[in-house]
Amino acid sequence: MSNSSIVVCEWCQETQAKVIKTSVFWELPDGNRAIEITNTPSIECQGCDMLYQQEETVNEIEDQLLLIDTNVLADEVTYDDLMKVPRKLKRNYFRY
């Protein structure tokens, strides 16, 4: 996703949405804490005021957090740096 490209909003179906990067807060799989993930690819719709992440991005974050040692993560990490953390497993074998 390129920054500021126009997309169709998944909520209102209008073409007033654009790709941006924003901060999201995510609970770690063990439930012990949450982290802030900055510069996360997101969609912002001017038509319905929704701010959300596409399913592909959500799945990437959830898989990565499941497959890495989350103890090495600071309370704040960029999306790109999160995706660069070495995985303990190659893939999420529970996602079909």
mmCIF file of N, CA and C in Angstrom:
data_model
loop_
_atom_site.group_PDB
_atom_site.id
_atom_site.type_symbol
_atom_site.label_atom_id
_atom_site.label_comp_id
_atom_site.label_asym_id
_atom_site.label_seq_id
_atom_site.Cartn_x
_atom_site.Cartn_y
_atom_site.Cartn_z
ATOM 1 N N MET A 1 0.844 -1.179 0.000
ATOM 2 C CA MET A 1 0.000 0.000 0.000
ATOM 3 C C MET A 1 0.887 1.240 0.000
ATOM 4 N N SER A 2 0.625 2.118 -0.888
ATOM 5 C CA SER A 2 1.388 3.352 -0.907
ATOM 6 C C SER A 2 0.663 4.399 -0.076
ATOM 7 N N ASN A 3 1.410 5.321 0.444
ATOM 8 C CA ASN A 3 0.843 6.349 1.299
ATOM 9 C C ASN A 3 -0.068 7.259 0.489
ATOM 10 N N SER A 4 -1.260 7.562 1.013
ATOM 11 C CA SER A 4 -2.230 8.489 0.439
ATOM 12 C C SER A 4 -2.916 8.002 -0.833
ATOM 13 N N SER A 5 -2.870 6.726 -1.155
ATOM 14 C CA SER A 5 -3.616 6.252 -2.316
ATOM 15 C C SER A 5 -5.091 6.114 -1.941
ATOM 16 N N ILE A 6 -5.969 6.340 -2.914
ATOM 17 C CA ILE A 6 -7.410 6.301 -2.684
ATOM 18 C C ILE A 6 -7.908 4.862 -2.844
ATOM 19 N N VAL A 7 -8.768 4.423 -1.916
ATOM 20 C CA VAL A 7 -9.345 3.078 -1.949
ATOM 21 C C VAL A 7 -10.832 3.156 -1.625
ATOM 22 N N VAL A 8 -11.539 2.068 -1.881
ATOM 23 C CA VAL A 8 -12.952 1.975 -1.526
ATOM 24 C C VAL A 8 -13.044 1.570 -0.060
ATOM 25 N N CYS A 9 -13.840 2.292 0.702
ATOM 26 C CA CYS A 9 -14.021 2.004 2.123
ATOM 27 C C CYS A 9 -14.793 0.695 2.290
ATOM 28 N N GLU A 10 -14.293 -0.179 3.142
ATOM 29 C CA GLU A 10 -14.966 -1.455 3.400
ATOM 30 C C GLU A 10 -16.251 -1.271 4.206
ATOM 31 N N TRP A 11 -16.436 -0.119 4.846
ATOM 32 C CA TRP A 11 -17.606 0.120 5.697
ATOM 33 C C TRP A 11 -18.741 0.789 4.936
ATOM 34 N N CYS A 12 -18.431 1.857 4.190
ATOM 35 C CA CYS A 12 -19.497 2.602 3.513
ATOM 36 C C CYS A 12 -19.454 2.464 1.993
ATOM 37 N N GLN A 13 -18.425 1.795 1.467
ATOM 38 C CA GLN A 13 -18.267 1.530 0.035
ATOM 39 C C GLN A 13 -18.021 2.785 -0.802
ATOM 40 N N GLU A 14 -17.721 3.888 -0.166
ATOM 41 C CA GLU A 14 -17.424 5.124 -0.895
ATOM 42 C C GLU A 14 -15.943 5.163 -1.275
ATOM 43 N N THR A 15 -15.614 5.969 -2.273
ATOM 44 C CA THR A 15 -14.226 6.124 -2.696
ATOM 45 C C THR A 15 -13.596 7.349 -2.029
ATOM 46 N N GLN A 16 -13.968 7.581 -0.788
ATOM 47 C CA GLN A 16 -13.414 8.707 -0.038
ATOM 48 C C GLN A 16 -12.393 8.239 0.990
ATOM 49 N N ALA A 17 -11.930 6.995 0.869
ATOM 50 C CA ALA A 17 -10.960 6.447 1.814
ATOM 51 C C ALA A 17 -9.556 6.561 1.238
ATOM 52 N N LYS A 18 -8.597 6.681 2.124
ATOM 53 C CA LYS A 18 -7.209 6.735 1.674
ATOM 54 C C LYS A 18 -6.340 5.902 2.609
ATOM 55 N N VAL A 19 -5.229 5.440 2.063
ATOM 56 C CA VAL A 19 -4.261 4.663 2.824
ATOM 57 C C VAL A 19 -3.376 5.637 3.600
ATOM 58 N N ILE A 20 -3.269 5.402 4.889
ATOM 59 C CA ILE A 20 -2.401 6.218 5.739
ATOM 60 C C ILE A 20 -1.600 5.283 6.638
ATOM 61 N N LYS A 21 -0.735 5.855 7.437
ATOM 62 C CA LYS A 21 -0.019 5.093 8.465
ATOM 63 C C LYS A 21 -0.370 5.720 9.802
ATOM 64 N N THR A 22 -0.733 4.870 10.759
ATOM 65 C CA THR A 22 -1.176 5.360 12.058
ATOM 66 C C THR A 22 -0.714 4.405 13.155
ATOM 67 N N SER A 23 -0.918 4.794 14.379
ATOM 68 C CA SER A 23 -0.599 3.938 15.520
ATOM 69 C C SER A 23 -1.802 3.086 15.876
ATOM 70 N N VAL A 24 -1.523 1.829 16.233
ATOM 71 C CA VAL A 24 -2.553 0.921 16.735
ATOM 72 C C VAL A 24 -2.039 0.331 18.039
ATOM 73 N N PHE A 25 -2.950 -0.115 18.862
ATOM 74 C CA PHE A 25 -2.583 -0.739 20.129
ATOM 75 C C PHE A 25 -3.041 -2.185 20.068
ATOM 76 N N TRP A 26 -2.126 -3.100 20.400
ATOM 77 C CA TRP A 26 -2.397 -4.524 20.222
ATOM 78 C C TRP A 26 -2.063 -5.283 21.495
ATOM 79 N N GLU A 27 -2.989 -6.128 21.912
ATOM 80 C CA GLU A 27 -2.727 -7.003 23.049
ATOM 81 C C GLU A 27 -1.876 -8.172 22.564
ATOM 82 N N LEU A 28 -0.834 -8.504 23.330
ATOM 83 C CA LEU A 28 0.021 -9.617 22.961
ATOM 84 C C LEU A 28 -0.715 -10.938 23.182
ATOM 85 N N PRO A 29 -0.342 -11.978 22.432
ATOM 86 C CA PRO A 29 -1.052 -13.255 22.522
ATOM 87 C C PRO A 29 -1.139 -13.837 23.932
ATOM 88 N N ASP A 30 -0.145 -13.584 24.778
ATOM 89 C CA ASP A 30 -0.182 -14.124 26.143
ATOM 90 C C ASP A 30 -1.080 -13.308 27.063
ATOM 91 N N GLY A 31 -1.548 -12.165 26.589
ATOM 92 C CA GLY A 31 -2.474 -11.338 27.352
ATOM 93 C C GLY A 31 -1.857 -10.547 28.485
ATOM 94 N N ASN A 32 -0.525 -10.571 28.601
ATOM 95 C CA ASN A 32 0.141 -9.884 29.715
ATOM 96 C C ASN A 32 0.272 -8.379 29.545
ATOM 97 N N ARG A 33 0.267 -7.913 28.306
ATOM 98 C CA ARG A 33 0.396 -6.476 28.062
ATOM 99 C C ARG A 33 -0.014 -6.153 26.641
ATOM 100 N N ALA A 34 -0.122 -4.881 26.389
ATOM 101 C CA ALA A 34 -0.410 -4.394 25.043
ATOM 102 C C ALA A 34 0.762 -3.534 24.597
ATOM 103 N N ILE A 35 0.935 -3.419 23.287
ATOM 104 C CA ILE A 35 1.992 -2.575 22.739
ATOM 105 C C ILE A 35 1.386 -1.607 21.732
ATOM 106 N N GLU A 36 2.115 -0.547 21.484
ATOM 107 C CA GLU A 36 1.739 0.402 20.435
ATOM 108 C C GLU A 36 2.562 0.064 19.196
ATOM 109 N N ILE A 37 1.886 -0.101 18.077
ATOM 110 C CA ILE A 37 2.556 -0.366 16.803
ATOM 111 C C ILE A 37 2.368 0.879 15.947
ATOM 112 N N THR A 38 3.437 1.631 15.756
ATOM 113 C CA THR A 38 3.368 2.889 15.020
ATOM 114 C C THR A 38 3.572 2.640 13.524
ATOM 115 N N ASN A 39 3.148 3.606 12.731
ATOM 116 C CA ASN A 39 3.301 3.557 11.264
ATOM 117 C C ASN A 39 2.668 2.309 10.655
ATOM 118 N N THR A 40 1.527 1.923 11.192
ATOM 119 C CA THR A 40 0.812 0.751 10.703
ATOM 120 C C THR A 40 -0.051 1.136 9.500
ATOM 121 N N PRO A 41 0.039 0.369 8.400
ATOM 122 C CA PRO A 41 -0.829 0.657 7.251
ATOM 123 C C PRO A 41 -2.294 0.592 7.682
ATOM 124 N N SER A 42 -3.030 1.656 7.383
ATOM 125 C CA SER A 42 -4.423 1.774 7.808
ATOM 126 C C SER A 42 -5.229 2.456 6.721
ATOM 127 N N ILE A 43 -6.540 2.384 6.875
ATOM 128 C CA ILE A 43 -7.456 3.051 5.954
ATOM 129 C C ILE A 43 -8.238 4.092 6.746
ATOM 130 N N GLU A 44 -8.305 5.302 6.215
ATOM 131 C CA GLU A 44 -9.074 6.387 6.829
ATOM 132 C C GLU A 44 -10.101 6.853 5.809
ATOM 133 N N CYS A 45 -11.377 6.801 6.193
ATOM 134 C CA CYS A 45 -12.447 7.198 5.275
ATOM 135 C C CYS A 45 -12.990 8.572 5.654
ATOM 136 N N GLN A 46 -12.989 9.467 4.709
ATOM 137 C CA GLN A 46 -13.541 10.803 4.918
ATOM 138 C C GLN A 46 -15.063 10.780 4.890
ATOM 139 N N GLY A 47 -15.644 9.752 4.265
ATOM 140 C CA GLY A 47 -17.101 9.658 4.132
ATOM 141 C C GLY A 47 -17.787 9.234 5.417
ATOM 142 N N CYS A 48 -17.265 8.191 6.088
ATOM 143 C CA CYS A 48 -17.928 7.676 7.293
ATOM 144 C C CYS A 48 -17.069 7.807 8.553
ATOM 145 N N ASP A 49 -15.902 8.429 8.418
ATOM 146 C CA ASP A 49 -14.987 8.669 9.544
ATOM 147 C C ASP A 49 -14.410 7.401 10.163
ATOM 148 N N MET A 50 -14.430 6.284 9.450
ATOM 149 C CA MET A 50 -13.837 5.051 9.968
ATOM 150 C C MET A 50 -12.325 5.091 9.788
ATOM 151 N N LEU A 51 -11.640 4.533 10.761
ATOM 152 C CA LEU A 51 -10.196 4.331 10.705
ATOM 153 C C LEU A 51 -9.986 2.861 11.052
ATOM 154 N N TYR A 52 -9.432 2.096 10.113
ATOM 155 C CA TYR A 52 -9.309 0.663 10.330
ATOM 156 C C TYR A 52 -8.104 0.109 9.575
ATOM 157 N N GLN A 53 -7.780 -1.141 9.888
ATOM 158 C CA GLN A 53 -6.727 -1.857 9.194
ATOM 159 C C GLN A 53 -7.394 -2.942 8.358
ATOM 160 N N GLN A 54 -6.864 -3.148 7.163
ATOM 161 C CA GLN A 54 -7.397 -4.187 6.301
ATOM 162 C C GLN A 54 -7.103 -5.553 6.925
ATOM 163 N N GLU A 55 -7.927 -6.540 6.586
ATOM 164 C CA GLU A 55 -7.799 -7.878 7.156
ATOM 165 C C GLU A 55 -6.400 -8.454 6.946
ATOM 166 N N GLU A 56 -5.806 -8.198 5.805
ATOM 167 C CA GLU A 56 -4.453 -8.691 5.513
ATOM 168 C C GLU A 56 -3.445 -8.139 6.527
ATOM 169 N N THR A 57 -3.556 -6.864 6.850
ATOM 170 C CA THR A 57 -2.658 -6.247 7.822
ATOM 171 C C THR A 57 -2.883 -6.823 9.216
ATOM 172 N N VAL A 58 -4.148 -6.991 9.605
ATOM 173 C CA VAL A 58 -4.479 -7.572 10.907
ATOM 174 C C VAL A 58 -3.885 -8.975 11.009
ATOM 175 N N ASN A 59 -4.052 -9.778 9.969
ATOM 176 C CA ASN A 59 -3.509 -11.137 9.973
ATOM 177 C C ASN A 59 -1.989 -11.144 10.059
ATOM 178 N N GLU A 60 -1.336 -10.227 9.350
ATOM 179 C CA GLU A 60 0.125 -10.135 9.403
ATOM 180 C C GLU A 60 0.596 -9.820 10.821
ATOM 181 N N ILE A 61 -0.059 -8.861 11.471
ATOM 182 C CA ILE A 61 0.317 -8.490 12.838
ATOM 183 C C ILE A 61 0.071 -9.659 13.792
ATOM 184 N N GLU A 62 -1.104 -10.255 13.727
ATOM 185 C CA GLU A 62 -1.430 -11.357 14.634
ATOM 186 C C GLU A 62 -0.504 -12.545 14.438
ATOM 187 N N ASP A 63 -0.216 -12.890 13.192
ATOM 188 C CA ASP A 63 0.704 -14.003 12.932
ATOM 189 C C ASP A 63 2.091 -13.693 13.466
ATOM 190 N N GLN A 64 2.577 -12.497 13.198
ATOM 191 C CA GLN A 64 3.920 -12.134 13.646
ATOM 192 C C GLN A 64 4.008 -12.188 15.167
ATOM 193 N N LEU A 65 3.022 -11.648 15.864
ATOM 194 C CA LEU A 65 3.053 -11.654 17.326
ATOM 195 C C LEU A 65 2.966 -13.071 17.894
ATOM 196 N N LEU A 66 2.306 -13.954 17.184
ATOM 197 C CA LEU A 66 2.204 -15.346 17.617
ATOM 198 C C LEU A 66 3.509 -16.106 17.400
ATOM 199 N N LEU A 67 4.278 -15.713 16.388
ATOM 200 C CA LEU A 67 5.440 -16.485 15.967
ATOM 201 C C LEU A 67 6.782 -15.957 16.452
ATOM 202 N N ILE A 68 6.782 -14.858 17.202
ATOM 203 C CA ILE A 68 8.041 -14.290 17.696
ATOM 204 C C ILE A 68 8.089 -14.356 19.220
ATOM 205 N N ASP A 69 9.262 -14.091 19.757
ATOM 206 C CA ASP A 69 9.417 -13.955 21.203
ATOM 207 C C ASP A 69 8.999 -12.530 21.554
ATOM 208 N N THR A 70 7.795 -12.354 22.063
ATOM 209 C CA THR A 70 7.276 -11.012 22.344
ATOM 210 C C THR A 70 7.962 -10.365 23.541
ATOM 211 N N ASN A 71 8.727 -11.132 24.310
ATOM 212 C CA ASN A 71 9.457 -10.565 25.445
ATOM 213 C C ASN A 71 10.521 -9.568 25.001
ATOM 214 N N VAL A 72 10.964 -9.653 23.740
ATOM 215 C CA VAL A 72 11.994 -8.747 23.243
ATOM 216 C C VAL A 72 11.411 -7.424 22.759
ATOM 217 N N LEU A 73 10.082 -7.322 22.689
ATOM 218 C CA LEU A 73 9.441 -6.112 22.178
ATOM 219 C C LEU A 73 9.354 -5.027 23.237
ATOM 220 N N ALA A 74 9.644 -3.809 22.822
ATOM 221 C CA ALA A 74 9.422 -2.652 23.683
ATOM 222 C C ALA A 74 7.927 -2.362 23.706
ATOM 223 N N ASP A 75 7.511 -1.422 24.521
ATOM 224 C CA ASP A 75 6.096 -1.047 24.586
ATOM 225 C C ASP A 75 5.633 -0.341 23.316
ATOM 226 N N GLU A 76 6.590 0.153 22.525
ATOM 227 C CA GLU A 76 6.283 0.817 21.258
ATOM 228 C C GLU A 76 7.244 0.309 20.203
ATOM 229 N N VAL A 77 6.700 -0.063 19.040
ATOM 230 C CA VAL A 77 7.514 -0.572 17.941
ATOM 231 C C VAL A 77 6.858 -0.137 16.636
ATOM 232 N N THR A 78 7.670 0.132 15.620
ATOM 233 C CA THR A 78 7.087 0.457 14.321
ATOM 234 C C THR A 78 6.599 -0.829 13.656
ATOM 235 N N TYR A 79 5.657 -0.695 12.781
ATOM 236 C CA TYR A 79 5.126 -1.847 12.040
ATOM 237 C C TYR A 79 6.258 -2.554 11.298
ATOM 238 N N ASP A 80 7.095 -1.798 10.596
ATOM 239 C CA ASP A 80 8.191 -2.402 9.829
ATOM 240 C C ASP A 80 9.169 -3.145 10.736
ATOM 241 N N ASP A 81 9.511 -2.550 11.881
ATOM 242 C CA ASP A 81 10.434 -3.221 12.805
ATOM 243 C C ASP A 81 9.809 -4.479 13.399
ATOM 244 N N LEU A 82 8.515 -4.434 13.685
ATOM 245 C CA LEU A 82 7.828 -5.624 14.187
ATOM 246 C C LEU A 82 7.925 -6.759 13.173
ATOM 247 N N MET A 83 7.702 -6.435 11.908
ATOM 248 C CA MET A 83 7.728 -7.468 10.870
ATOM 249 C C MET A 83 9.139 -8.023 10.633
ATOM 250 N N LYS A 84 10.160 -7.320 11.096
ATOM 251 C CA LYS A 84 11.547 -7.769 10.924
ATOM 252 C C LYS A 84 12.031 -8.655 12.073
ATOM 253 N N VAL A 85 11.278 -8.746 13.170
ATOM 254 C CA VAL A 85 11.700 -9.570 14.301
ATOM 255 C C VAL A 85 11.730 -11.024 13.845
ATOM 256 N N PRO A 86 12.849 -11.726 14.081
ATOM 257 C CA PRO A 86 12.954 -13.124 13.647
ATOM 258 C C PRO A 86 11.880 -14.004 14.288
ATOM 259 N N ARG A 87 11.321 -14.892 13.487
ATOM 260 C CA ARG A 87 10.261 -15.793 13.950
ATOM 261 C C ARG A 87 10.859 -17.071 14.539
ATOM 262 N N LYS A 88 10.168 -17.616 15.534
ATOM 263 C CA LYS A 88 10.542 -18.910 16.107
ATOM 264 C C LYS A 88 10.018 -20.042 15.224
ATOM 265 N N LEU A 89 8.912 -19.817 14.543
ATOM 266 C CA LEU A 89 8.341 -20.752 13.581
ATOM 267 C C LEU A 89 8.224 -20.034 12.242
ATOM 268 N N LYS A 90 8.178 -20.803 11.157
ATOM 269 C CA LYS A 90 8.109 -20.187 9.823
ATOM 270 C C LYS A 90 6.762 -19.584 9.525
ATOM 271 N N ARG A 91 5.687 -20.217 10.018
ATOM 272 C CA ARG A 91 4.349 -19.717 9.700
ATOM 273 C C ARG A 91 3.377 -20.126 10.780
ATOM 274 N N ASN A 92 2.201 -19.532 10.744
ATOM 275 C CA ASN A 92 1.121 -19.888 11.667
ATOM 276 C C ASN A 92 0.409 -21.108 11.093
ATOM 277 N N TYR A 93 0.656 -22.252 11.681
ATOM 278 C CA TYR A 93 0.082 -23.497 11.167
ATOM 279 C C TYR A 93 -1.378 -23.655 11.506
ATOM 280 N N PHE A 94 -1.933 -22.746 12.295
ATOM 281 C CA PHE A 94 -3.346 -22.784 12.647
ATOM 282 C C PHE A 94 -4.206 -21.995 11.660
ATOM 283 N N ARG A 95 -3.562 -21.197 10.785
ATOM 284 C CA ARG A 95 -4.300 -20.422 9.782
ATOM 285 C C ARG A 95 -4.353 -21.245 8.496
ATOM 286 N N TYR A 96 -5.532 -21.575 8.070
ATOM 287 C CA TYR A 96 -5.686 -22.437 6.893
ATOM 288 C C TYR A 96 -5.898 -21.644 5.647
#
